[in-house]
XYZ file of C-alpha atoms in Angstrom:
370
model
C 108.015 105.595 86.611
C 104.584 106.380 85.145
C 103.979 109.613 87.097
C 104.595 107.814 90.416
C 101.886 105.312 89.510
C 99.163 107.548 88.122
C 99.630 106.684 84.434
C 98.347 103.135 84.278
C 97.448 103.319 80.573
C 100.670 105.078 79.612
C 101.137 108.751 78.835
C 98.665 110.757 76.723
C 96.267 107.884 76.108
C 94.018 109.116 73.267
C 90.734 108.358 75.040
C 91.856 110.199 78.158
C 93.062 113.191 76.148
C 89.780 113.307 74.242
C 87.707 113.069 77.432
C 89.595 115.959 79.037
C 89.321 118.110 75.912
C 85.570 117.548 75.679
C 85.123 118.317 79.368
C 87.196 121.502 79.118
C 84.989 122.744 76.295
C 82.037 122.675 78.701
C 83.851 124.484 81.517
C 86.738 123.780 83.846
C 85.103 124.425 87.226
C 81.598 125.075 88.486
C 81.925 124.915 92.265
C 78.965 122.546 92.204
C 78.455 118.801 91.712
C 78.426 117.404 88.184
C 77.175 114.152 86.689
C 80.735 112.991 86.085
C 81.396 113.322 89.812
C 78.399 111.105 90.537
C 79.397 108.584 87.863
C 82.946 108.305 89.191
C 81.682 107.795 92.735
C 79.292 105.107 91.492
C 82.148 103.205 89.843
C 84.173 103.299 93.063
C 81.182 102.019 95.042
C 80.542 99.312 92.465
C 84.129 98.032 92.452
C 85.095 98.333 96.126
C 82.943 96.171 98.390
C 83.647 98.147 101.577
C 82.640 101.495 100.071
C 79.022 102.658 100.148
C 79.614 106.399 99.919
C 82.411 108.505 98.425
C 83.780 112.011 98.932
C 85.983 113.400 96.151
C 88.881 115.744 96.925
C 91.798 117.134 94.933
C 94.842 115.245 96.265
C 95.965 112.270 98.284
C 97.057 114.673 101.002
C 93.512 116.034 101.276
C 92.092 112.526 101.316
C 94.385 111.433 104.160
C 93.726 114.629 106.103
C 89.975 114.177 105.722
C 90.122 110.479 106.619
C 91.909 111.277 109.877
C 89.432 114.037 110.711
C 86.540 111.734 109.846
C 87.877 108.918 112.017
C 88.324 111.277 114.934
C 84.840 112.683 114.493
C 83.230 109.264 114.111
C 84.927 107.786 117.188
C 85.217 110.835 119.431
C 88.901 109.999 119.916
C 92.119 111.839 119.081
C 95.053 109.499 118.525
C 96.073 108.046 115.161
C 98.502 105.200 114.548
C 100.723 105.361 111.468
C 103.699 103.290 110.394
C 107.326 104.283 109.995
C 108.107 104.663 106.310
C 104.492 104.992 105.195
C 103.721 108.288 103.475
C 100.254 109.843 103.526
C 100.873 113.230 101.965
C 102.182 116.384 103.575
C 99.645 116.526 106.408
C 101.304 117.964 109.521
C 100.099 115.186 111.818
C 101.373 112.507 109.432
C 104.820 113.932 108.601
C 106.476 111.772 111.224
C 108.873 109.014 110.116
C 107.298 109.335 106.684
C 108.673 107.702 103.571
C 108.865 109.041 100.015
C 110.565 112.450 99.782
C 111.342 112.649 103.493
C 113.106 109.300 103.309
C 115.001 110.410 100.214
C 116.270 113.528 101.976
C 116.961 111.701 105.231
C 114.517 113.906 107.133
C 112.757 112.513 110.248
C 110.051 115.140 109.845
C 109.542 118.656 108.530
C 110.325 122.086 109.877
C 107.154 124.038 110.456
C 105.359 121.080 112.022
C 104.705 121.865 115.676
C 104.990 119.405 118.529
C 101.290 119.893 119.117
C 100.449 118.828 115.568
C 101.995 115.396 116.093
C 101.168 114.951 119.773
C 98.361 112.536 118.933
C 100.297 110.591 116.292
C 101.648 107.190 117.318
C 104.347 105.745 115.037
C 105.018 102.006 115.021
C 107.143 99.699 112.866
C 105.514 98.234 109.766
C 105.032 94.448 109.915
C 105.703 94.416 113.671
C 102.865 92.701 115.562
C 104.364 93.405 118.986
C 104.602 97.135 118.244
C 100.940 97.510 117.280
C 99.899 95.442 120.296
C 101.954 97.709 122.552
C 100.344 100.820 121.056
C 96.864 99.482 121.725
C 97.940 98.280 125.150
C 98.939 101.805 126.114
C 96.335 103.852 124.242
C 93.576 101.463 123.150
C 90.635 103.608 124.251
C 92.205 106.762 122.768
C 92.995 105.516 119.249
C 90.631 106.797 116.576
C 92.280 105.114 113.608
C 95.087 102.964 112.319
C 96.249 104.429 109.003
C 98.236 102.048 106.823
C 99.350 101.394 103.276
C 98.129 97.809 102.672
C 101.204 97.461 100.485
C 103.845 99.918 101.648
C 105.138 101.657 98.527
C 106.846 104.772 99.863
C 109.880 103.208 101.551
C 110.585 101.195 98.472
C 108.136 98.337 98.012
C 107.444 96.416 101.224
C 104.452 94.047 101.157
C 102.565 93.411 104.375
C 103.649 90.180 106.042
C 101.139 87.308 105.921
C 98.471 87.861 108.569
C 99.641 91.369 109.468
C 96.705 93.305 108.027
C 94.314 90.773 109.545
C 95.966 91.456 112.899
C 95.419 95.198 112.465
C 91.770 94.527 111.643
C 91.386 92.399 114.771
C 92.992 94.956 117.068
C 90.871 97.792 115.648
C 87.701 95.764 116.176
C 88.674 94.900 119.743
C 89.322 98.530 120.675
C 86.693 100.358 118.613
C 89.200 102.061 116.311
C 88.760 102.498 112.560
C 91.090 100.818 110.082
C 92.033 103.164 107.242
C 93.678 101.850 104.079
C 95.704 104.384 102.133
C 95.248 103.071 98.592
C 96.479 106.205 96.847
C 99.052 104.011 95.108
C 97.406 100.576 95.189
C 93.839 101.660 94.441
C 92.779 100.540 90.941
C 96.412 99.722 90.173
C 96.896 96.325 91.810
C 93.476 94.969 90.905
C 90.019 95.703 89.523
C 88.660 95.830 93.081
C 91.785 97.378 94.665
C 94.130 96.001 97.321
C 91.487 95.429 99.988
C 89.811 92.779 97.843
C 93.051 91.145 96.724
C 94.338 90.971 100.288
C 91.006 89.929 101.780
C 90.930 92.538 104.549
C 88.086 95.052 104.879
C 88.984 98.590 106.022
C 86.525 101.079 107.508
C 87.767 103.935 105.319
C 89.663 103.715 102.033
C 91.692 106.470 100.373
C 92.222 106.515 96.606
C 94.307 108.711 94.292
C 96.605 108.670 91.261
C 94.852 106.170 88.931
C 91.356 107.215 90.010
C 92.016 110.745 88.724
C 93.445 109.626 85.417
C 96.618 111.633 85.992
C 94.820 114.843 86.971
C 94.470 116.261 90.508
C 91.804 114.085 92.099
C 91.552 111.725 95.044
C 88.749 110.162 97.035
C 87.849 108.601 100.331
C 85.033 106.183 100.927
C 83.533 103.705 103.328
C 80.274 102.475 104.825
C 77.433 104.986 105.040
C 77.512 104.775 108.839
C 81.029 106.230 108.772
C 80.783 108.548 105.763
C 77.556 110.148 106.981
C 79.613 111.872 109.669
C 80.895 114.215 106.941
C 79.102 117.532 106.466
C 76.448 118.368 105.444
C 74.928 115.173 106.912
C 77.256 115.123 109.901
C 79.471 117.378 112.029
C 82.842 116.617 110.362
C 83.568 119.458 107.954
C 85.160 119.059 104.536
C 84.891 121.220 101.440
C 86.869 122.277 98.385
C 86.077 124.477 95.404
C 87.893 122.185 92.972
C 86.961 118.856 94.554
C 85.594 116.514 91.902
C 86.327 119.047 89.169
C 85.060 118.321 85.632
C 88.456 117.724 84.013
C 89.755 115.278 86.611
C 86.512 113.326 86.816
C 86.447 113.065 83.017
C 89.997 111.709 83.030
C 89.255 109.303 85.859
C 86.157 107.961 84.130
C 88.059 107.484 80.877
C 90.835 105.528 82.596
C 88.550 103.312 84.666
C 86.460 102.562 81.576
C 89.556 101.098 79.917
C 90.480 98.879 82.868
C 89.046 95.371 83.006
C 89.959 92.317 85.036
C 92.095 91.209 82.090
C 93.996 94.504 82.275
C 95.310 93.575 85.698
C 96.261 90.085 84.570
C 98.409 91.708 81.877
C 99.883 94.285 84.257
C 100.828 91.572 86.733
C 102.360 89.488 83.957
C 104.508 92.447 82.920
C 105.450 93.180 86.531
C 106.465 89.549 87.032
C 108.553 89.590 83.852
C 110.301 92.730 85.080
C 110.838 91.358 88.595
C 112.305 88.105 87.311
C 114.585 89.999 84.944
C 115.838 92.280 87.703
C 116.528 89.283 89.938
C 118.573 87.770 87.136
C 120.497 91.024 86.739
C 121.457 90.968 90.418
C 122.294 87.261 90.414
C 124.284 87.295 87.180
C 126.449 90.230 88.252
C 126.856 89.322 91.915
C 125.265 92.553 93.137
C 123.652 92.305 96.577
C 120.110 93.255 95.657
C 116.534 92.342 96.498
C 113.508 92.519 94.215
C 110.058 92.805 95.767
C 106.801 92.273 93.904
C 103.258 92.856 95.100
C 100.719 92.130 92.379
C 101.416 94.756 89.676
C 104.079 96.620 91.677
C 107.838 96.074 91.710
C 110.629 97.454 93.858
C 114.358 97.008 94.366
C 116.692 97.346 97.318
C 120.470 97.217 97.284
C 120.542 95.022 100.352
C 121.856 91.505 101.049
C 118.652 90.461 102.832
C 114.892 90.838 102.388
C 113.458 94.191 103.474
C 110.335 94.090 105.664
C 110.345 97.470 107.443
C 111.585 101.046 107.286
C 114.780 100.525 109.294
C 115.857 97.788 106.902
C 114.941 99.952 103.904
C 117.065 102.829 105.211
C 119.955 100.441 105.827
C 120.121 99.665 102.113
C 122.940 100.975 99.928
C 121.508 104.250 98.613
C 124.806 105.109 96.917
C 124.546 101.936 94.844
C 120.966 102.868 93.980
C 122.111 106.316 92.836
C 124.715 104.705 90.576
C 122.062 102.325 89.247
C 119.662 105.211 88.584
C 122.217 107.220 86.593
C 123.343 104.172 84.618
C 119.727 103.370 83.751
C 119.091 106.984 82.771
C 122.130 106.908 80.490
C 120.537 103.885 78.810
C 117.293 105.777 78.249
C 115.406 104.187 81.152
C 113.857 106.572 83.675
C 113.196 105.020 87.065
C 112.514 106.884 90.298
C 115.614 108.846 91.378
C 114.932 107.844 94.988
C 115.706 104.459 96.511
C 112.494 104.750 98.513
C 109.959 104.559 95.694
C 108.257 101.862 93.620
C 108.427 100.739 89.987
C 105.244 100.842 87.913
C 104.464 99.128 84.643
C 101.652 100.340 82.398
C 99.430 98.837 79.740
C 101.491 100.759 77.182
C 104.542 98.641 78.005
C 105.351 95.589 75.886
C 107.531 92.559 76.468
C 110.201 94.118 74.274
C 110.326 97.225 76.445
C 110.478 95.173 79.638
C 113.369 93.223 78.135
C 115.122 96.493 77.260
C 114.770 97.593 80.885
C 116.200 94.283 82.089
C 119.126 94.507 79.664
C 119.870 98.027 80.893
C 119.689 96.773 84.483
C 122.305 94.111 83.699
C 124.593 96.810 82.346
C 123.952 99.079 85.318
C 124.736 96.289 87.780
C 127.985 95.526 85.967
C 129.000 99.173 86.366
C 128.217 99.055 90.084
C 130.332 95.945 90.503
């Protein structure tokens, strides 16, 4: 499970542990910028072509919240489009048809979120061109942003259909809305230059988390200077946080990113492919109705007879079979996400032998289900 994707090097990597220990010896929080904060931002700018400026925050939730506020401030508009099954943290305005924990619990939203908080949120189906066209047809001059996971990884793993992200880019350009990529999961995990580069679609704002903080509480948002300069103190869109870009998290993030090269992602994708192929064999050999999705270094499974391309199809999967699979895997010493609506992550600490052990356990689990 790798801490829901944050632990790309594996747990307690010695260089990350050492970096955090050295940083802690200097002080855990200053409430002021540090050189590590600058260095981490410079790496993000260097690796992500669409990012010229960066703002560090403490969580993916904060990053999504700030991105929405920034888009509204930059465009002077109120409405935000999100996609059913995509999760962007526990921001009130975005807790509508969200994936992840809400999907696991079968909750359409959350108590405590007022009707007013979601009045400007438009929810459409992922991978549905007609739905996004209809949203822009009705509200085109009111939409500030389209917020999307470029690879949906919180309703299980659902890659964007060919041409879909390009279509979102086109519609945003036509209507003056900003395209926001939530790369909290995909950022620095699916490739050296993140998902935007691998998919060939340029967002206006990108959100990063998990890997970029090295397993400590840190996230970031970034984009062109013309957009980012709307944030205070240069612009009128306020954002602040005492612990944003704190010394421990930036030290961990720097240590992790220093270890990741282009070859690292080749190896991660090779491992992910080995796992995906093994899981497909487990389903096929045992006659279990299951689907295996892969997007670069990410894997996901659905207990469904057909391919899953949206949230409704994900929810229609056999969650009871997944629960049986989870417990059987756990009994074999393999810890996968307990929810059917999450993603599988390999790390650079994994070996072929360990992947093969996972696949063997999956065969046994599928036999028990049958």
